Coordinates of C-alpha atoms and ligand atoms in Angstrom, one line a residue:
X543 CA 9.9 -23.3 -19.2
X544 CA 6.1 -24.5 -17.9
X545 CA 7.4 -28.4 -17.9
X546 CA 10.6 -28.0 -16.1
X547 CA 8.8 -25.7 -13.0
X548 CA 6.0 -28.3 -13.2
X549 CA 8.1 -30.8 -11.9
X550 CA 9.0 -29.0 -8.5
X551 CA 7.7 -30.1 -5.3
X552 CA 5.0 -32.4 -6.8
X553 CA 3.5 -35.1 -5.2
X554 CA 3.6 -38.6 -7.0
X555 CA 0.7 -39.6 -5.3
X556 CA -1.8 -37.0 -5.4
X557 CA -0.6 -34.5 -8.2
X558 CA -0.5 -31.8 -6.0
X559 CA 2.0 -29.6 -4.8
X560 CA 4.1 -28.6 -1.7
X561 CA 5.9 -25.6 -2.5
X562 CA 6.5 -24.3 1.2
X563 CA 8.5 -21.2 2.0
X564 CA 12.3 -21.2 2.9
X565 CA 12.1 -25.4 2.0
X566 CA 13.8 -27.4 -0.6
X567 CA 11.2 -27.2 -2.8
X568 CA 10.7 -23.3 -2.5
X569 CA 14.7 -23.7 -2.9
X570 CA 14.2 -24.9 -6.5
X571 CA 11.4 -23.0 -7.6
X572 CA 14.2 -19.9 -6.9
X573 CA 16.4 -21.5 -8.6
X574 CA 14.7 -22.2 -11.7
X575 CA 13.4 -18.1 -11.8
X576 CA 17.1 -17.0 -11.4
X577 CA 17.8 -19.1 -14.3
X578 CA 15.0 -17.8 -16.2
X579 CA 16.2 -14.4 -15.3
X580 CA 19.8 -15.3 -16.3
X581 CA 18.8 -17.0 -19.6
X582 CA 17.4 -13.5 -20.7
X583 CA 20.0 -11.5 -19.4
X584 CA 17.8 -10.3 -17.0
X585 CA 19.4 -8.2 -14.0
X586 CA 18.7 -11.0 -11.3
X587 CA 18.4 -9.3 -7.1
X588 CA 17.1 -10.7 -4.1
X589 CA 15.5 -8.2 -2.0
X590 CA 15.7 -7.9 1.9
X591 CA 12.5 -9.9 2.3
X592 CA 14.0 -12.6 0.0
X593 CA 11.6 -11.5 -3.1
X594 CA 13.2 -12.5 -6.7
X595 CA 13.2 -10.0 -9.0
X596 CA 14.4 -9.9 -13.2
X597 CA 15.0 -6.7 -14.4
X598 CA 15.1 -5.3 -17.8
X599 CA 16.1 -2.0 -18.0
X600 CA 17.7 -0.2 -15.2
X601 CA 16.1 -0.9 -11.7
X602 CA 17.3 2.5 -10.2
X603 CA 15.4 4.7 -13.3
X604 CA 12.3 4.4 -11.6
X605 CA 8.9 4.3 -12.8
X606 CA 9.3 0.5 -13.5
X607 CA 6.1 -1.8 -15.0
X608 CA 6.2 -4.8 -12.7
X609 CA 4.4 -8.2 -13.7
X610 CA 4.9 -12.0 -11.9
X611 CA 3.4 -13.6 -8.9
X612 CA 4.4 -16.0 -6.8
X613 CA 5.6 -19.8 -6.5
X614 CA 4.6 -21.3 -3.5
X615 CA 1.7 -23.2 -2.9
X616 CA -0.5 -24.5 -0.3
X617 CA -0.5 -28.2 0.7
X618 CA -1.7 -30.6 -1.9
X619 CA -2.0 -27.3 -4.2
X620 CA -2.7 -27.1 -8.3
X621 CA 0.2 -26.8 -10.9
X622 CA -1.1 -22.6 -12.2
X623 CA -1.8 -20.5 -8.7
X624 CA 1.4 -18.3 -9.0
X625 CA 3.3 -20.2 -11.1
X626 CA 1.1 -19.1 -14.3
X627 CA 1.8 -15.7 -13.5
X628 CA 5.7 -16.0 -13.4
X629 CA 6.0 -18.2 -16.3
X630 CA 3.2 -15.7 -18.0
X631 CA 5.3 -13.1 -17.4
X632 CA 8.4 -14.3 -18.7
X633 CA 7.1 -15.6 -21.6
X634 CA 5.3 -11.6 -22.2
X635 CA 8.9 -10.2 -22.1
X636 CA 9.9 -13.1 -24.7
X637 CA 6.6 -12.2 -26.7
X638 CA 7.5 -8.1 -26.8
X639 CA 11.2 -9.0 -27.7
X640 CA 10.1 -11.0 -30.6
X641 CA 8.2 -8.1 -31.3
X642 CA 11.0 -5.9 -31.4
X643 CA 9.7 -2.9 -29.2
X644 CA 11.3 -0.4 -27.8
X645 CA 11.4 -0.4 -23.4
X646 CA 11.1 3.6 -22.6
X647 CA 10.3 2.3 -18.9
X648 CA 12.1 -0.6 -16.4
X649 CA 10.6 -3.7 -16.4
X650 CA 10.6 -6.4 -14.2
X651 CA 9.4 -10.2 -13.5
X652 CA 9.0 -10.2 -9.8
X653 CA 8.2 -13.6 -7.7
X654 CA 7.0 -12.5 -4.4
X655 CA 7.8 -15.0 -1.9
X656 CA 5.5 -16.8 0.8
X657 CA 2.0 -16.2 -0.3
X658 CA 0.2 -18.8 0.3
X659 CA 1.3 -18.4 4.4
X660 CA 1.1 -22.3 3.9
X661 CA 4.2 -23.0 6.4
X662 CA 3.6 -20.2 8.7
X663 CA 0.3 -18.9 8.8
X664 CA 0.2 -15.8 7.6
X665 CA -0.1 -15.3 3.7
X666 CA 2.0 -13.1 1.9
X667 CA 5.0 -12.1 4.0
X668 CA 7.1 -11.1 1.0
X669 CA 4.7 -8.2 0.2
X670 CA 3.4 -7.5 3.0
X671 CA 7.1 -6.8 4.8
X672 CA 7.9 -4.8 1.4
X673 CA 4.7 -2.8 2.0
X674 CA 5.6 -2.3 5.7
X675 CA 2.0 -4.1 6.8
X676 CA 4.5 -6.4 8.5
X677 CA 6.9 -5.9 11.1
X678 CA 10.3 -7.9 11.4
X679 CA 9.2 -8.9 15.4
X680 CA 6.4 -10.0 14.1
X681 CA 7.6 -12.0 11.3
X682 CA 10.3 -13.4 13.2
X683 CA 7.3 -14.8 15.5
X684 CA 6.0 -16.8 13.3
X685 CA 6.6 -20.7 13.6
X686 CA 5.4 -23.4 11.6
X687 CA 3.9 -26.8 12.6
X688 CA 7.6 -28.2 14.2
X689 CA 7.9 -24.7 15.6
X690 CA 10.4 -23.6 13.2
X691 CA 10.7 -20.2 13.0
X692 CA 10.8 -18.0 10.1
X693 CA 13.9 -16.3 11.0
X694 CA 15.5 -20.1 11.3
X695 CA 14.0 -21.2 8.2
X696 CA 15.4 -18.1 6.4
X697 CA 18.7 -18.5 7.8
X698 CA 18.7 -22.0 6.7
X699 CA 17.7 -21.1 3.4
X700 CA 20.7 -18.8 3.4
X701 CA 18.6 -15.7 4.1
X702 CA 19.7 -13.3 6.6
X703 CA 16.7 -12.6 8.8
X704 CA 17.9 -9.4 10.7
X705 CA 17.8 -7.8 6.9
X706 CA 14.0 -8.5 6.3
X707 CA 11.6 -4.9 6.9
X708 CA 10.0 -2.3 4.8
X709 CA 11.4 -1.7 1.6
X710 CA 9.8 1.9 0.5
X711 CA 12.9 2.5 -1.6
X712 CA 12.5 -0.4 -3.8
X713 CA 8.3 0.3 -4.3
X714 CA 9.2 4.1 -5.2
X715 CA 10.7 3.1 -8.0
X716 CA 8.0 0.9 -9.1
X717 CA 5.1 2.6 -10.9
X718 CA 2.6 0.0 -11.8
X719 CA 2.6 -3.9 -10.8
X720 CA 0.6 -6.3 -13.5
X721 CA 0.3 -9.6 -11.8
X722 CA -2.2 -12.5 -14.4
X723 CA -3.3 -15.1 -12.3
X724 CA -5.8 -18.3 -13.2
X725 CA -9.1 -17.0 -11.8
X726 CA -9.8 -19.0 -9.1
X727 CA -13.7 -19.2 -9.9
X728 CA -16.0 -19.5 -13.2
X729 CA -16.7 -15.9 -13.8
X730 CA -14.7 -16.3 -17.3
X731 CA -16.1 -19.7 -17.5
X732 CA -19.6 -19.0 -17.2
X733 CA -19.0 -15.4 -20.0
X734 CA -17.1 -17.2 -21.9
X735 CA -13.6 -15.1 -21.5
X736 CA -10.5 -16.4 -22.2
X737 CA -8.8 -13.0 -20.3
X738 CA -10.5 -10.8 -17.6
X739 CA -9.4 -7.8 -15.5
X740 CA -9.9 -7.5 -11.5
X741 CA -12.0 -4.8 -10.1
X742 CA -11.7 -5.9 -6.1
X743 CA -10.6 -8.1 -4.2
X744 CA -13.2 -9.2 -1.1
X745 CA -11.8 -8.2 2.7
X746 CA -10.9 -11.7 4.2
X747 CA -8.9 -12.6 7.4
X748 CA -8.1 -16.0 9.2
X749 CA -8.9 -16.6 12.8
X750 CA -7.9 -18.9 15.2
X751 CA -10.3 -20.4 17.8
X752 CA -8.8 -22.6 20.4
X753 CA -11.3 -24.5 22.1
X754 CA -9.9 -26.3 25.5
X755 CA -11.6 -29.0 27.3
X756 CA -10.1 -32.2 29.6
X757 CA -8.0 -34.6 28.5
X758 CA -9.3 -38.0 29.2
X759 CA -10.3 -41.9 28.7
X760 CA -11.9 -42.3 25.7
X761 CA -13.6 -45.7 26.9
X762 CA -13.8 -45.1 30.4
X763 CA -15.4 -41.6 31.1
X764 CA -19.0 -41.0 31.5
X765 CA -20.8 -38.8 28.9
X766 CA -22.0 -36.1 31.4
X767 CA -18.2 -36.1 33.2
X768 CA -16.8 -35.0 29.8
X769 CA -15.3 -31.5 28.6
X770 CA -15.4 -32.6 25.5
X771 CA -13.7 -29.5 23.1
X772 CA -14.4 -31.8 19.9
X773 CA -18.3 -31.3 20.5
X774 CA -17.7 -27.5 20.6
X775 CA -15.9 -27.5 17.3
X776 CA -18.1 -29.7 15.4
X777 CA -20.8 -27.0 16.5
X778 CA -18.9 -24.4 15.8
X779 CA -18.2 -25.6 11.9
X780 CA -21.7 -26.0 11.4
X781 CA -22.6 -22.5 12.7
X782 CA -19.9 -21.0 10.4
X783 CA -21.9 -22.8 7.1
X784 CA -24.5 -22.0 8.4
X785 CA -23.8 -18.1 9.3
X786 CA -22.1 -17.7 5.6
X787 CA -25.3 -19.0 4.1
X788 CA -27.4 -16.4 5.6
X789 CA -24.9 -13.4 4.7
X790 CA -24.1 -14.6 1.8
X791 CA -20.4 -14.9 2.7
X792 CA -18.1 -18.1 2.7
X793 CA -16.5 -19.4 5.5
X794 CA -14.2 -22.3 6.2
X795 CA -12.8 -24.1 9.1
X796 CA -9.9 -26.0 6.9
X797 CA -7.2 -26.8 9.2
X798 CA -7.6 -28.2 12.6
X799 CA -5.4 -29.6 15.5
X800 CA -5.9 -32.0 18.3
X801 CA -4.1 -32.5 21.4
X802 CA -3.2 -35.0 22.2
X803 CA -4.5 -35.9 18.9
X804 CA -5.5 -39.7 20.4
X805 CA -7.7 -42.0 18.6
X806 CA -8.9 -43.4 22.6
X807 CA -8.3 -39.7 24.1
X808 CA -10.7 -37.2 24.8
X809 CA -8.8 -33.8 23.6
X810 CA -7.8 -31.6 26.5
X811 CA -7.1 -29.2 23.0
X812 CA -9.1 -28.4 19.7
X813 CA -7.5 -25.6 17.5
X814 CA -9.8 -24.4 14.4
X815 CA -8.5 -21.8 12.1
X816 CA -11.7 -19.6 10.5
X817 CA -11.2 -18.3 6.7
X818 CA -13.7 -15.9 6.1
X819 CA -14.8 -13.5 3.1
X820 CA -17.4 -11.6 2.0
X821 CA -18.4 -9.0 -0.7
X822 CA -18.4 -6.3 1.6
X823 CA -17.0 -6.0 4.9
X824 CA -20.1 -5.6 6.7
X825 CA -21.3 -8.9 6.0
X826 CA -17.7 -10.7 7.0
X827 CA -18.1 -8.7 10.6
X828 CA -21.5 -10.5 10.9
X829 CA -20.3 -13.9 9.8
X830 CA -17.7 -13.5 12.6
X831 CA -19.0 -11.8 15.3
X832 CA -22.3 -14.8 14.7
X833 CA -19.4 -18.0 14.5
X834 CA -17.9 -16.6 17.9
X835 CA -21.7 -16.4 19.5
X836 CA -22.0 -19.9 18.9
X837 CA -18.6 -20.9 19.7
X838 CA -19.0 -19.4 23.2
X839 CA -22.9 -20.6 23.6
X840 CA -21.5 -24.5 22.8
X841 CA -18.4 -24.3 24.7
X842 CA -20.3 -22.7 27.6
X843 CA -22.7 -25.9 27.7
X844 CA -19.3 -28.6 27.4
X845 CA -17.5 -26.7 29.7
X846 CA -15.1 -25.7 27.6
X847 CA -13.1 -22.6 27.5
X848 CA -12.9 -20.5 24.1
X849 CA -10.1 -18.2 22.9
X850 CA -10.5 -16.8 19.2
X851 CA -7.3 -14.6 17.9
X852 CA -7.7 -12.9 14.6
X853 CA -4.3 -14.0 12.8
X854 CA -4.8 -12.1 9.5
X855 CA -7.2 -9.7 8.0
X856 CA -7.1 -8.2 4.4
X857 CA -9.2 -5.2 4.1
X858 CA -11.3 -5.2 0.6
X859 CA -9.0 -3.9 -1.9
X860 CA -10.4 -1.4 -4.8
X861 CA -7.7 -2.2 -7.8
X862 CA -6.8 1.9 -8.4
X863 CA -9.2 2.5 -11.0
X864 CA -7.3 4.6 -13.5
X865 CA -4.8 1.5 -13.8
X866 CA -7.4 -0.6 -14.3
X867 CA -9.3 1.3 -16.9
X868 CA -6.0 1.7 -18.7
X869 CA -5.7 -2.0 -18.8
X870 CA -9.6 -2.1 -20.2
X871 CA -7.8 0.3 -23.2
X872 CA -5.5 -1.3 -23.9
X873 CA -6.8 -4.3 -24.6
X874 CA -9.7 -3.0 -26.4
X875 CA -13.0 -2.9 -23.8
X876 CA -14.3 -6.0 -24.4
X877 CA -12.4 -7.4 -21.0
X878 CA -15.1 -7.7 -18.7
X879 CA -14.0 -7.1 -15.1
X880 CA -14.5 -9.3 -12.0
X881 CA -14.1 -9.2 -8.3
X882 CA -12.5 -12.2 -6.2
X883 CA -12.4 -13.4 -2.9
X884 CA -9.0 -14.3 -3.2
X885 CA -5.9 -12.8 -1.7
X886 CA -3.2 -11.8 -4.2
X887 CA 0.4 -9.9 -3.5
X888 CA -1.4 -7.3 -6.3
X889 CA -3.8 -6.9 -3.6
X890 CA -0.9 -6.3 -0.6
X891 CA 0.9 -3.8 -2.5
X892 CA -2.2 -1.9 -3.7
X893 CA -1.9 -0.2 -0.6
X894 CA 1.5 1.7 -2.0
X895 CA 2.2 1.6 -5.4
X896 CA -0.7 1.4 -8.4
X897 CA -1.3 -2.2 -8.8
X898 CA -4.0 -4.3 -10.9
X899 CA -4.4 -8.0 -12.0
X900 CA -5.4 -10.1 -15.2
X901 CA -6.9 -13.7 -14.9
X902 CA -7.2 -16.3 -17.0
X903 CA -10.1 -19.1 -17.4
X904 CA -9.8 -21.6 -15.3
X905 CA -13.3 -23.7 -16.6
X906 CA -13.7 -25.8 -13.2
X907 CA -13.0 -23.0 -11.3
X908 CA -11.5 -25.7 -8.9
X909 CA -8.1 -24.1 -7.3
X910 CA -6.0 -24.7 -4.0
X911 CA -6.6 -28.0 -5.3
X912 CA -3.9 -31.0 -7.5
X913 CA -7.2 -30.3 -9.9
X914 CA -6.8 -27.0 -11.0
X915 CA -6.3 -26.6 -14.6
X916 CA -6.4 -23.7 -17.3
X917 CA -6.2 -24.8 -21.3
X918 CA -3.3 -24.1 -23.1
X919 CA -4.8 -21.9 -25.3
X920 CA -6.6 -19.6 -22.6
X921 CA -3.0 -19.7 -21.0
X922 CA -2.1 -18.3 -24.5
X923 CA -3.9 -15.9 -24.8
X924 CA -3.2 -14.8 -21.0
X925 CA 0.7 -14.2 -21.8
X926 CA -0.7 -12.2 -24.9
X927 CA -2.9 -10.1 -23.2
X928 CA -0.4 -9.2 -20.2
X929 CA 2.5 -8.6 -23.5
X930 CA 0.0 -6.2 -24.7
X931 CA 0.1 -4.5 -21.0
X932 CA 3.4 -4.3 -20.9
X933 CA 4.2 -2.9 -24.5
X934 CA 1.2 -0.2 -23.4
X935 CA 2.0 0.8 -20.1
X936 CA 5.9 0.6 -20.6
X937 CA 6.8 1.0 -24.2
X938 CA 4.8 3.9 -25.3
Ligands
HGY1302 O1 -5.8 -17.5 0.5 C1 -5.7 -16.8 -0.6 O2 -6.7 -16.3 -1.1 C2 -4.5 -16.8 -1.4 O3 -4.5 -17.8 -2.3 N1 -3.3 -16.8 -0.6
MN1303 MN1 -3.6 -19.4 -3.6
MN1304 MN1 -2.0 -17.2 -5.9
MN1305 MN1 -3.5 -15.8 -3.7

C-alpha cells in the first residue's frame, strides 16, 4: 500500500514531493485511495468539496468514528505528512478485521483534500468548506501562481465547482474524527515515545505584505534615487526573527515574489508571505503587530509603500478534552500529550464535530521537507495504536 503511494508526484531529483490540489499528481493520489477503498469493499463517495471518503458500515447511521488525513503536500514536501495518516488508517481497519471485531458504529477513512493550501494559498479548503469557515465566493477567488482558479482547476479535475459549500449534513453524522499524523517536531523523540496524543494545536495565520517601490536600472540608478522594495523586505525578515525570538514565537517569511523579478532590475514589486505561530495568541498578536512596525518604519525611509493582508488565521484549537482523555484510556495512560504548532484538518473540524489526533515519532523532527522520515516500527506501532482507537471508540 505505502510503496505504491510513495511513488506519486515525487521528484527524481530532490526526493521530495509535489502533490498539489486539483493536479495530476493530486489525480493519482485519489485514485490510488479509491482503490484502497474498493479493495476493501469499502463504500467509496466524493463529497461536494471533493473530499474522499471509505466507509464501513452505513454512512447515513450516524455517529460515525472517522480517521485519515490528507495527501497533498507542499512543494519539495516529505514522503509521511498526510499520507501516513491515510495509509495508517487503512491499514487499522485491516488490523481490527484480522481481529475479527464486531463495528457497532460507521467507520470511515476520510482524505481531506487541499491541506497544505500549497497551490492556492490558503490551507485546508476541504475542511474548512465542510466546516462552513469557508465560503464558495471566496474559494472560487482563489488563484494560484498562473492565476488558475480553483473553480477552473476543479472543473478540470472533473469537479463541479458550483457544488462546493458547507456540508453540516455529512459532519452530523460524524461523531468523532481520529486523524495520526508524524509529529512534525521531537517531542516523542526527545521522551522517547513511539505514539503520542495532541492537546492543542497553536493559533497561526499567514499574511501577505506587499512592499512596492520603482522599477528601475540596476546599473544605472544612483543609490539615493532608488525605491528600492528589496531593502524593505530584507529588513522586514530580519525584524520577524528577530520579533519571534523575543516572544518566544516562530515566524517565517518562506515564499517571496519579485516583479519584474530581473537579475539587472530594481523591483517596482516585493511580495512576502508572513507564517506565524505562537503558544498563545497573545504572543502571535505581538510578533505581528512588531513585523508590520518595522515594515512600515523601513519602507517609510526607501520610499516604499507597504500593504499587509492577513490571508489565513487559525485560532488555537483545544482538542475537546473528553475525546482526548478517552484516547489516554484507551491506550493505557502512559501516552504522554503534546501541543503543535502545526495546522491539521483535526484542527479545522474541531470547531464542529469532536475531533482529536495521534502522532507518531518522527526522530529528526525535520517535516515540510524531502527529509522527513518516521521508522518503520514507530509507524507500526502508530497503525496499532489508532486500531486500538477505533476498536474503543467504535466497536464497544
Ligand atoms: O502549515 C501547516 O501547519 C500544515 O502543514 N498545513
Ligand atoms: Mn504539512
Ligand atoms: Mn499534514
Ligand atoms: Mn498540516
Amino acid at each position: 500500500m505505502w510503496a505504491d503511494l510513495a511513488g506519486i508526484g515525487r521528484s527524481a531529483e530532490s526526493g521530495g514531493y509535489r502533490r498539489y490540489a486539483w493536479t495530476a499528481a493530486d489525480a493519482e493520489c485519489r485514485a490510488w485511495f479509491r482503490e484502497q477503498a474498493e479493495a476493501r469493499g469499502l463504500v467509496y463517495e466524493v463529497d461536494r468539496n471533493g473530499n474522499q471518503w471509505a466507509w464501513l458500515g452505513d454512512p447515513a447511521a450516524g455517529d460515525a468514528v472517522v480517521t485519515g488525513s490528507h495527501l497533498d503536500s507542499v512543494p519539495d514536501g516529505g514522503a509521511f505528512d498526510g499520507p501516513l495518516g491515510v495509509v495508517s488508517s487503512f491499514a487499522a481497519l485491516d488490523e481490527l478485521r484480522g481481529r475479527g471485531v464486531t463495528f457497532n458504529r460507521p467507520v470511515a477513512v476520510a482524505n481531506f483534500g487541499d491541506e497544505e493550501g500549497a497551490r492556492f494559498g490558503l490551507a485546508c479548503t476541504g475542511s474548512r468548506l465542510t466546516a462552513g469557515q469557508l465560503t464558495r465566493e471566496a474559494a472560487h477567488a482563489l488563484r494560484d501562481a498562473d492565476g488558475v482558479r480553483l473553480a477552473q482547476a476543479m472543473e478540470a479535475a472533473g469537479h463541479d465547482p458550483d457544488a462546493i459549500g458547507p456540508d453540516p449534513e455529512r459532519l452530523g453524522r460524524i461523531g468523532a474524527f481520529v486523524e495520526l499524523h508524524i509529529e512534525q517536531g521531537r517531542a516523542l523523540d526527545l521522551t522517547r515515545d513511539r505514539v503520542g496524543i495532541a492537546s492543542a494545536i497553536w493559533p497561526h495565520g499567514r499574511w501577505r505584505f506587499d512592499f512596492r517601490g520603482e522599477a528601475n536600472h540596476a546599473g544605472t540608478t544612483r543609490l539615493a534615487d532608488r525605491r528600492d522594495p528589496m531593502l524593505t523586505y530584507a529588513e522586514t525578515v530580519l525584524a520577524a526573527r528577530r520579533e519571534a525570538e523575543l516572544a518566544g514565537a516562530v515566524a517565517t517569511f518562506g515564499k517571496v515574489a519579485v516583479e519584474p523579478n530581473g537579475v539587472n532590475a530594481i523591483p517596482s514589486l516585493v511580495r512576502g508571505w508572513l507564517d506565524s505561530r505562537a503558544a498563545d495568541q497573545d504572543a502571535l498578536d505581538t510578533v505581528v503587530a512588531a513585523v508590520e512596525a518595522a515594515a512600515r518604519e523601513r519602507a517609510q525611509r526607501d520610499g516604499v509603500d507597504l500593504d499587509v493582508v492577513r490571508e489565513s488565521f487559525t485560532p488555537v484549537v483545544e482538542f475537546e478534552h473528553a475525546l482526548r482523555d478517552e484516547l489516554g484510556k484507551i491506550l493505557g495512560g502512559a501516552v504522554p500529550l503534546l501541543g503543535t504548532g502545526a495546522g491539521h484538518d483535526a484542527g479545522i473540524l474541531s470547531g464542529s464535530i469532536p475531533t482529536a489526533m495521534l502522532f507518531v515519532r518522527n526522530p529528526t523532527g525535520v517535516s515540510h521537507s524531502p527529509a522527513e522520515f518516521a521508522a518503520e516500527d514507530d509507524c507500526a506501532a502508530g497503525v496499532l495504536a489508532l486500531a486500538d482507537v477505533l476498536e474503543g471508540l467504535a466497536c464497544r
